[in-house]
CSV table of C-alpha atoms and ligand atoms in Angstrom, one decimal:
chain,number,residue,atom,x,y,z
A,98,UNK,CA,51.9,94.8,22.2
A,99,UNK,CA,55.7,93.3,23.1
A,100,UNK,CA,58.1,96.2,24.3
A,101,UNK,CA,55.6,98.9,24.8
A,102,UNK,CA,55.6,100.7,28.2
A,103,UNK,CA,52.8,99.6,30.3
A,104,UNK,CA,50.3,102.1,31.3
A,105,UNK,CA,50.9,102.4,35.0
A,106,UNK,CA,54.5,102.9,34.2
A,107,UNK,CA,53.7,105.6,31.9
A,108,UNK,CA,51.5,107.2,34.5
A,109,UNK,CA,54.2,106.4,37.4
A,110,UNK,CA,56.9,108.1,34.8
A,111,UNK,CA,54.4,111.1,34.1
A,112,UNK,CA,54.3,111.7,38.1
A,113,UNK,CA,57.7,111.4,38.6
A,114,UNK,CA,58.7,113.9,35.9
A,115,UNK,CA,56.1,116.3,37.2
A,116,UNK,CA,57.9,116.0,40.7
A,117,UNK,CA,61.2,116.5,39.2
A,118,UNK,CA,59.9,119.6,37.1
A,119,UNK,CA,58.6,121.1,40.3
A,120,UNK,CA,62.1,121.1,41.6
A,121,UNK,CA,63.3,122.7,38.7
A,122,UNK,CA,65.2,119.6,37.2
A,123,UNK,CA,64.6,119.3,33.7
A,124,UNK,CA,67.6,117.8,32.4
A,125,UNK,CA,67.6,113.9,32.5
A,126,UNK,CA,67.7,112.5,29.1
A,127,UNK,CA,70.9,114.0,27.5
A,128,UNK,CA,73.0,111.0,26.2
A,129,UNK,CA,71.2,108.4,28.0
A,130,UNK,CA,69.5,105.0,26.7
A,131,UNK,CA,66.0,105.5,27.8
A,132,UNK,CA,65.2,101.8,28.1
A,133,UNK,CA,68.0,101.7,30.7
A,134,UNK,CA,65.9,103.9,32.9
A,135,UNK,CA,63.0,101.5,32.9
A,136,UNK,CA,65.4,98.5,33.3
A,137,UNK,CA,68.0,99.5,36.1
A,138,UNK,CA,67.2,98.7,39.6
A,139,UNK,CA,68.4,101.6,41.7
A,140,UNK,CA,71.1,100.2,44.0
A,141,UNK,CA,70.4,100.5,47.9
A,142,UNK,CA,73.0,101.0,50.3
A,143,UNK,CA,72.5,98.8,53.3
A,144,UNK,CA,74.5,98.9,56.7
A,145,UNK,CA,76.0,95.7,55.6
A,146,UNK,CA,77.6,96.9,52.4
A,147,UNK,CA,79.4,99.8,54.0
A,148,UNK,CA,83.0,99.2,54.9
A,149,UNK,CA,83.5,100.5,58.4
A,150,UNK,CA,87.2,101.1,57.6
A,151,UNK,CA,86.7,103.5,54.8
A,152,UNK,CA,86.1,107.1,55.3
A,153,UNK,CA,82.3,108.3,54.6
A,154,UNK,CA,81.9,110.8,51.9
A,155,UNK,CA,78.8,112.1,50.1
A,156,UNK,CA,77.8,109.4,47.6
A,157,UNK,CA,75.9,109.8,44.6
A,158,UNK,CA,72.5,108.6,44.6
A,159,UNK,CA,71.2,106.7,41.6
A,160,UNK,CA,68.6,107.7,39.0
A,161,UNK,CA,65.1,106.9,39.8
A,162,UNK,CA,63.8,103.4,38.3
A,163,UNK,CA,61.1,105.1,36.2
A,164,UNK,CA,60.5,108.7,35.0
A,165,UNK,CA,57.3,110.7,35.6
A,166,UNK,CA,52.9,115.4,35.6
A,167,UNK,CA,49.7,114.4,34.1
A,168,UNK,CA,50.4,117.3,31.7
A,169,UNK,CA,53.4,115.3,30.6
A,170,UNK,CA,51.6,112.2,30.1
A,171,UNK,CA,51.0,112.5,26.6
A,172,UNK,CA,54.9,113.0,25.9
A,173,UNK,CA,55.7,110.0,27.8
A,174,UNK,CA,52.8,108.2,25.8
A,175,UNK,CA,54.4,109.2,22.5
A,176,UNK,CA,57.8,107.3,23.4
A,177,UNK,CA,57.9,104.8,20.7
A,178,UNK,CA,57.6,101.2,21.7
A,179,UNK,CA,61.0,100.4,20.0
A,180,UNK,CA,63.5,102.9,20.9
A,181,UNK,CA,66.8,102.8,18.9
A,182,UNK,CA,69.7,102.2,21.1
A,183,UNK,CA,71.6,105.2,21.9
A,184,UNK,CA,75.2,104.9,22.5
A,185,UNK,CA,75.9,105.0,26.3
A,186,UNK,CA,77.9,108.0,27.6
A,187,UNK,CA,81.5,107.2,28.5
A,188,UNK,CA,80.8,109.0,31.9
A,189,UNK,CA,78.3,107.9,34.6
A,190,UNK,CA,74.6,109.1,33.8
A,191,UNK,CA,73.8,112.4,35.3
A,192,UNK,CA,72.3,112.0,39.2
A,193,UNK,CA,69.5,114.0,40.6
A,194,UNK,CA,72.8,116.0,42.1
A,195,UNK,CA,74.2,116.7,38.8
A,196,UNK,CA,71.0,117.9,37.6
A,197,UNK,CA,70.4,120.0,40.5
A,198,UNK,CA,74.2,121.5,39.6
A,199,UNK,CA,72.6,122.6,36.3
A,200,UNK,CA,69.8,124.7,37.8
A,201,UNK,CA,71.7,128.0,36.5
A,202,UNK,CA,70.9,130.7,38.6
A,203,UNK,CA,69.3,129.0,41.4
A,204,UNK,CA,68.4,131.0,44.3
A,205,UNK,CA,66.9,130.4,47.9
A,206,UNK,CA,63.9,132.5,46.6
A,207,UNK,CA,63.4,129.9,43.6
A,208,UNK,CA,63.6,127.0,45.7
A,209,UNK,CA,61.1,128.2,47.9
A,210,UNK,CA,58.8,129.3,45.2
A,211,UNK,CA,59.3,125.5,43.6
A,212,UNK,CA,58.5,124.1,47.1
A,213,UNK,CA,55.2,126.2,46.9
A,214,UNK,CA,52.4,125.1,49.4
A,215,UNK,CA,53.8,121.6,49.0
A,216,UNK,CA,51.4,118.6,49.2
A,217,UNK,CA,54.0,116.3,47.8
A,218,UNK,CA,54.0,114.0,51.0
A,219,UNK,CA,51.7,113.0,53.6
A,220,UNK,CA,53.4,115.7,56.1
A,221,UNK,CA,51.5,118.4,54.4
A,222,UNK,CA,48.0,117.1,56.0
A,223,UNK,CA,48.9,118.1,59.7
A,224,UNK,CA,51.3,121.1,59.1
A,225,UNK,CA,50.4,124.7,59.9
A,226,UNK,CA,53.4,126.2,58.4
A,227,UNK,CA,56.3,125.1,56.0
A,228,UNK,CA,59.6,126.1,57.9
A,229,UNK,CA,61.8,126.5,54.8
A,230,UNK,CA,64.9,127.6,56.4
A,231,UNK,CA,66.3,130.9,57.9
A,232,UNK,CA,69.5,133.0,58.1
A,233,UNK,CA,72.2,134.3,56.1
A,234,UNK,CA,72.2,133.0,52.3
A,235,UNK,CA,75.8,133.6,52.2
A,236,UNK,CA,76.7,131.9,55.5
A,237,UNK,CA,79.8,129.9,55.8
A,238,UNK,CA,78.2,127.7,58.3
A,239,UNK,CA,75.1,125.9,57.8
A,240,UNK,CA,73.0,123.9,60.4
A,241,UNK,CA,70.9,121.1,59.1
A,242,UNK,CA,68.3,119.4,61.6
A,243,UNK,CA,65.5,117.1,61.4
A,244,UNK,CA,62.3,118.5,60.9
A,245,UNK,CA,59.9,121.2,62.5
A,246,UNK,CA,58.4,120.7,66.1
A,247,UNK,CA,55.3,122.3,67.2
A,248,UNK,CA,56.8,125.8,67.9
A,249,UNK,CA,58.6,126.1,64.3
A,250,UNK,CA,55.3,124.8,63.0
A,251,UNK,CA,53.6,127.6,64.7
A,252,UNK,CA,56.3,130.2,63.7
A,253,UNK,CA,57.5,129.2,60.4
A,254,UNK,CA,61.0,129.2,61.6
A,255,UNK,CA,63.5,126.5,62.5
A,256,UNK,CA,64.7,125.9,66.0
A,257,UNK,CA,62.7,128.3,67.8
A,258,UNK,CA,61.5,125.8,70.3
A,259,UNK,CA,63.4,124.5,73.5
A,260,UNK,CA,65.9,122.4,71.2
A,261,UNK,CA,66.4,125.8,69.2
A,262,UNK,CA,67.2,127.8,72.3
A,263,UNK,CA,70.1,125.4,72.9
A,264,UNK,CA,71.2,125.6,69.4
A,265,UNK,CA,71.2,129.4,69.6
A,266,UNK,CA,73.3,129.3,72.9
A,267,UNK,CA,75.6,127.0,71.0
A,268,UNK,CA,75.8,129.4,68.2
A,269,UNK,CA,76.7,132.4,70.4
A,270,UNK,CA,79.1,130.4,72.3
A,271,UNK,CA,80.9,130.0,69.1
A,272,UNK,CA,81.2,133.6,68.8
A,273,UNK,CA,78.4,133.7,66.2
A,274,UNK,CA,74.8,135.0,65.9
A,275,UNK,CA,71.9,133.3,64.5
A,276,UNK,CA,71.9,135.7,61.7
A,277,UNK,CA,75.3,134.8,60.4
A,278,UNK,CA,74.4,131.1,60.1
A,279,UNK,CA,71.8,129.5,58.0
A,280,UNK,CA,69.6,126.9,59.6
A,281,UNK,CA,67.4,124.5,58.0
A,282,UNK,CA,66.1,121.0,58.4
A,283,UNK,CA,65.7,117.8,56.1
A,284,UNK,CA,62.0,117.9,56.0
A,285,UNK,CA,60.1,121.0,56.0
A,286,UNK,CA,56.7,120.2,57.6
A,287,UNK,CA,56.5,118.9,61.1
A,288,UNK,CA,56.0,115.1,61.4
A,289,UNK,CA,53.0,114.5,63.7
A,290,UNK,CA,53.8,113.9,67.3
A,291,UNK,CA,57.4,114.9,66.3
A,292,UNK,CA,58.1,111.4,65.0
A,293,UNK,CA,61.0,110.8,62.8
A,294,UNK,CA,60.3,111.7,59.1
A,295,UNK,CA,60.0,108.3,57.3
A,296,UNK,CA,62.0,107.5,54.2
A,297,UNK,CA,59.5,108.6,51.7
A,298,UNK,CA,58.9,111.9,53.2
A,299,UNK,CA,62.7,112.3,53.3
A,300,UNK,CA,63.3,111.5,49.9
A,301,UNK,CA,60.4,113.7,48.6
A,302,UNK,CA,61.6,116.5,50.8
A,303,UNK,CA,65.4,116.5,50.6
A,304,UNK,CA,66.1,117.3,47.2
A,305,UNK,CA,64.9,121.0,48.3
A,306,UNK,CA,67.5,120.8,51.1
A,307,UNK,CA,70.1,119.7,48.7
A,308,UNK,CA,69.5,122.7,46.5
A,309,UNK,CA,69.7,124.9,49.4
A,310,UNK,CA,73.1,123.9,50.3
A,311,UNK,CA,73.9,123.9,46.7
A,312,UNK,CA,73.0,127.7,46.5
A,313,UNK,CA,74.4,128.7,49.8
A,314,UNK,CA,77.6,126.3,49.2
A,315,UNK,CA,79.0,126.8,53.1
A,316,UNK,CA,82.4,126.1,54.0
A,317,UNK,CA,80.7,124.0,56.8
A,318,UNK,CA,77.9,121.8,57.2
A,319,UNK,CA,77.0,120.7,60.9
A,320,UNK,CA,74.3,118.1,60.9
A,321,UNK,CA,72.4,118.0,64.0
A,322,UNK,CA,71.4,114.4,64.6
A,323,UNK,CA,71.2,111.2,62.6
A,324,UNK,CA,68.8,111.9,60.1
A,325,UNK,CA,70.3,114.9,58.7
A,326,UNK,CA,73.7,113.3,58.7
A,327,UNK,CA,72.4,109.9,57.2
A,328,UNK,CA,70.3,112.0,54.3
A,329,UNK,CA,73.5,114.0,53.4
A,330,UNK,CA,76.0,111.2,53.7
A,331,UNK,CA,73.5,108.5,52.3
A,332,UNK,CA,74.6,106.2,55.0
A,333,UNK,CA,72.7,103.5,57.5
A,334,UNK,CA,75.6,103.8,60.0
A,335,UNK,CA,74.9,105.2,63.3
A,336,UNK,CA,75.6,108.6,64.0
A,337,UNK,CA,78.1,107.7,66.9
A,338,UNK,CA,80.3,106.0,64.4
A,339,UNK,CA,81.3,109.2,62.6
A,340,UNK,CA,80.2,112.1,65.1
A,341,UNK,CA,83.0,114.4,65.4
A,342,UNK,CA,85.1,113.4,62.5
A,343,UNK,CA,85.1,115.7,59.3
A,344,UNK,CA,83.7,114.3,56.4
A,345,UNK,CA,83.0,115.5,52.7
A,346,UNK,CA,79.8,116.6,51.3
A,347,UNK,CA,80.2,118.0,47.6
A,348,UNK,CA,83.2,120.2,48.6
A,349,UNK,CA,81.7,121.5,51.9
A,350,UNK,CA,83.4,120.0,55.4
A,351,UNK,CA,80.6,118.3,57.0
A,352,UNK,CA,80.7,117.7,60.9
A,353,UNK,CA,77.8,115.4,62.3
A,354,UNK,CA,77.0,116.0,65.8
A,355,UNK,CA,74.1,115.2,68.6
A,356,UNK,CA,71.0,117.1,68.0
A,357,UNK,CA,70.2,119.6,70.7
A,358,UNK,CA,66.9,117.8,71.6
A,359,UNK,CA,69.2,114.6,72.5
A,360,UNK,CA,71.3,117.2,74.4
A,361,UNK,CA,68.2,118.1,76.5
A,362,UNK,CA,67.7,114.8,77.6
A,363,UNK,CA,71.3,114.0,77.8
A,364,UNK,CA,73.1,116.9,79.0
A,365,UNK,CA,76.3,114.8,79.7
A,366,UNK,CA,76.8,114.8,75.8
A,367,UNK,CA,77.2,118.3,75.6
A,368,UNK,CA,80.8,118.2,76.2
A,369,UNK,CA,81.0,115.9,73.0
A,370,UNK,CA,79.2,118.4,71.0
A,371,UNK,CA,81.2,121.4,72.0
A,372,UNK,CA,84.4,119.5,71.2
A,373,UNK,CA,82.9,119.2,67.9
A,374,UNK,CA,81.8,122.9,67.5
A,375,UNK,CA,85.2,123.8,68.6
A,376,UNK,CA,86.6,121.9,65.4
A,377,UNK,CA,84.1,124.0,63.4
A,378,UNK,CA,85.2,127.2,65.0
A,379,UNK,CA,89.2,126.1,64.2
A,380,UNK,CA,88.0,125.7,60.6
A,381,UNK,CA,86.2,129.0,60.4
A,382,UNK,CA,88.8,131.1,62.5
A,383,UNK,CA,86.3,131.6,64.9
A,384,UNK,CA,87.1,132.4,68.7
A,385,UNK,CA,84.6,131.4,71.6
A,386,UNK,CA,82.5,134.0,73.0
A,387,UNK,CA,84.1,136.0,75.9
A,388,UNK,CA,87.8,134.8,74.7
A,389,UNK,CA,90.0,137.4,73.6
A,390,UNK,CA,93.0,137.2,71.4
B,44,LIG,N1,64.3,120.0,65.6
B,44,LIG,C1,64.6,119.9,64.2
B,44,LIG,O1,65.2,119.1,64.1
B,44,LIG,N2,64.4,121.0,63.8
B,44,LIG,C2,63.8,122.1,64.0
B,44,LIG,O2,63.5,123.0,63.4
B,44,LIG,C3,63.2,122.0,65.7
B,44,LIG,C4,63.6,121.1,66.3
């Protein structure tokens, strides 16, 4: 029938709704034209359309093209084939991040519960333990890495392997202890052979990271490596182009620096990272370990 939503799209919509529901996101339809959800192409940011002269700030992602739990299939099927046009809102449609804003009373515990024994992406097949995050839930400083390695997968804690030991040294050199900061990753399950997480894995898992950041609301976020920086900034630019610069992420100051694993392979870059961390220390009013007033 003309205008009817095809069955495969209904299924896709139901699946996607279930996914967002699992994340605790339930506010999508307010003041929106349902037709537009099925017609709009998501805008894809490519390296070409980034003006290198402009400062990078966090950019709102667009809504998914189609919405989607099998339990909601009925509701989606019940959408009439002819949807009366609703007035478009004056303001832009709510994004995923606006939606996460609306999770009133969200907590790290709720986020962990929503994550559950996750099987949303293929990374679950090889993992032993989900590595959610660790540290002070009220930290002023959050470190975001890429994804767990073998040691993290075994222990369920972020940055406890070789790279983690280096990160711990860096934190202590800043005059802090691990328990003072919060440490987490873009993906919560170990990618096989420690490969870089793939786009679908990042887009499936990163909403949990975004909720963690929303709840903690740190003064400073340090992105360890390109995956964390690109995920939070929604950019394809190489990290060396903006490493060491203060950027904005939803009201937190964001500093991207090299990943400790990179430093293990390239110890000469440690000086650059230390300079970046000194900028962080200045903002947080910290003194380097061993330096007195
Ligand atoms: N590398 C990461 O990015 N995260 C970890 O937790 C460990 C190593």
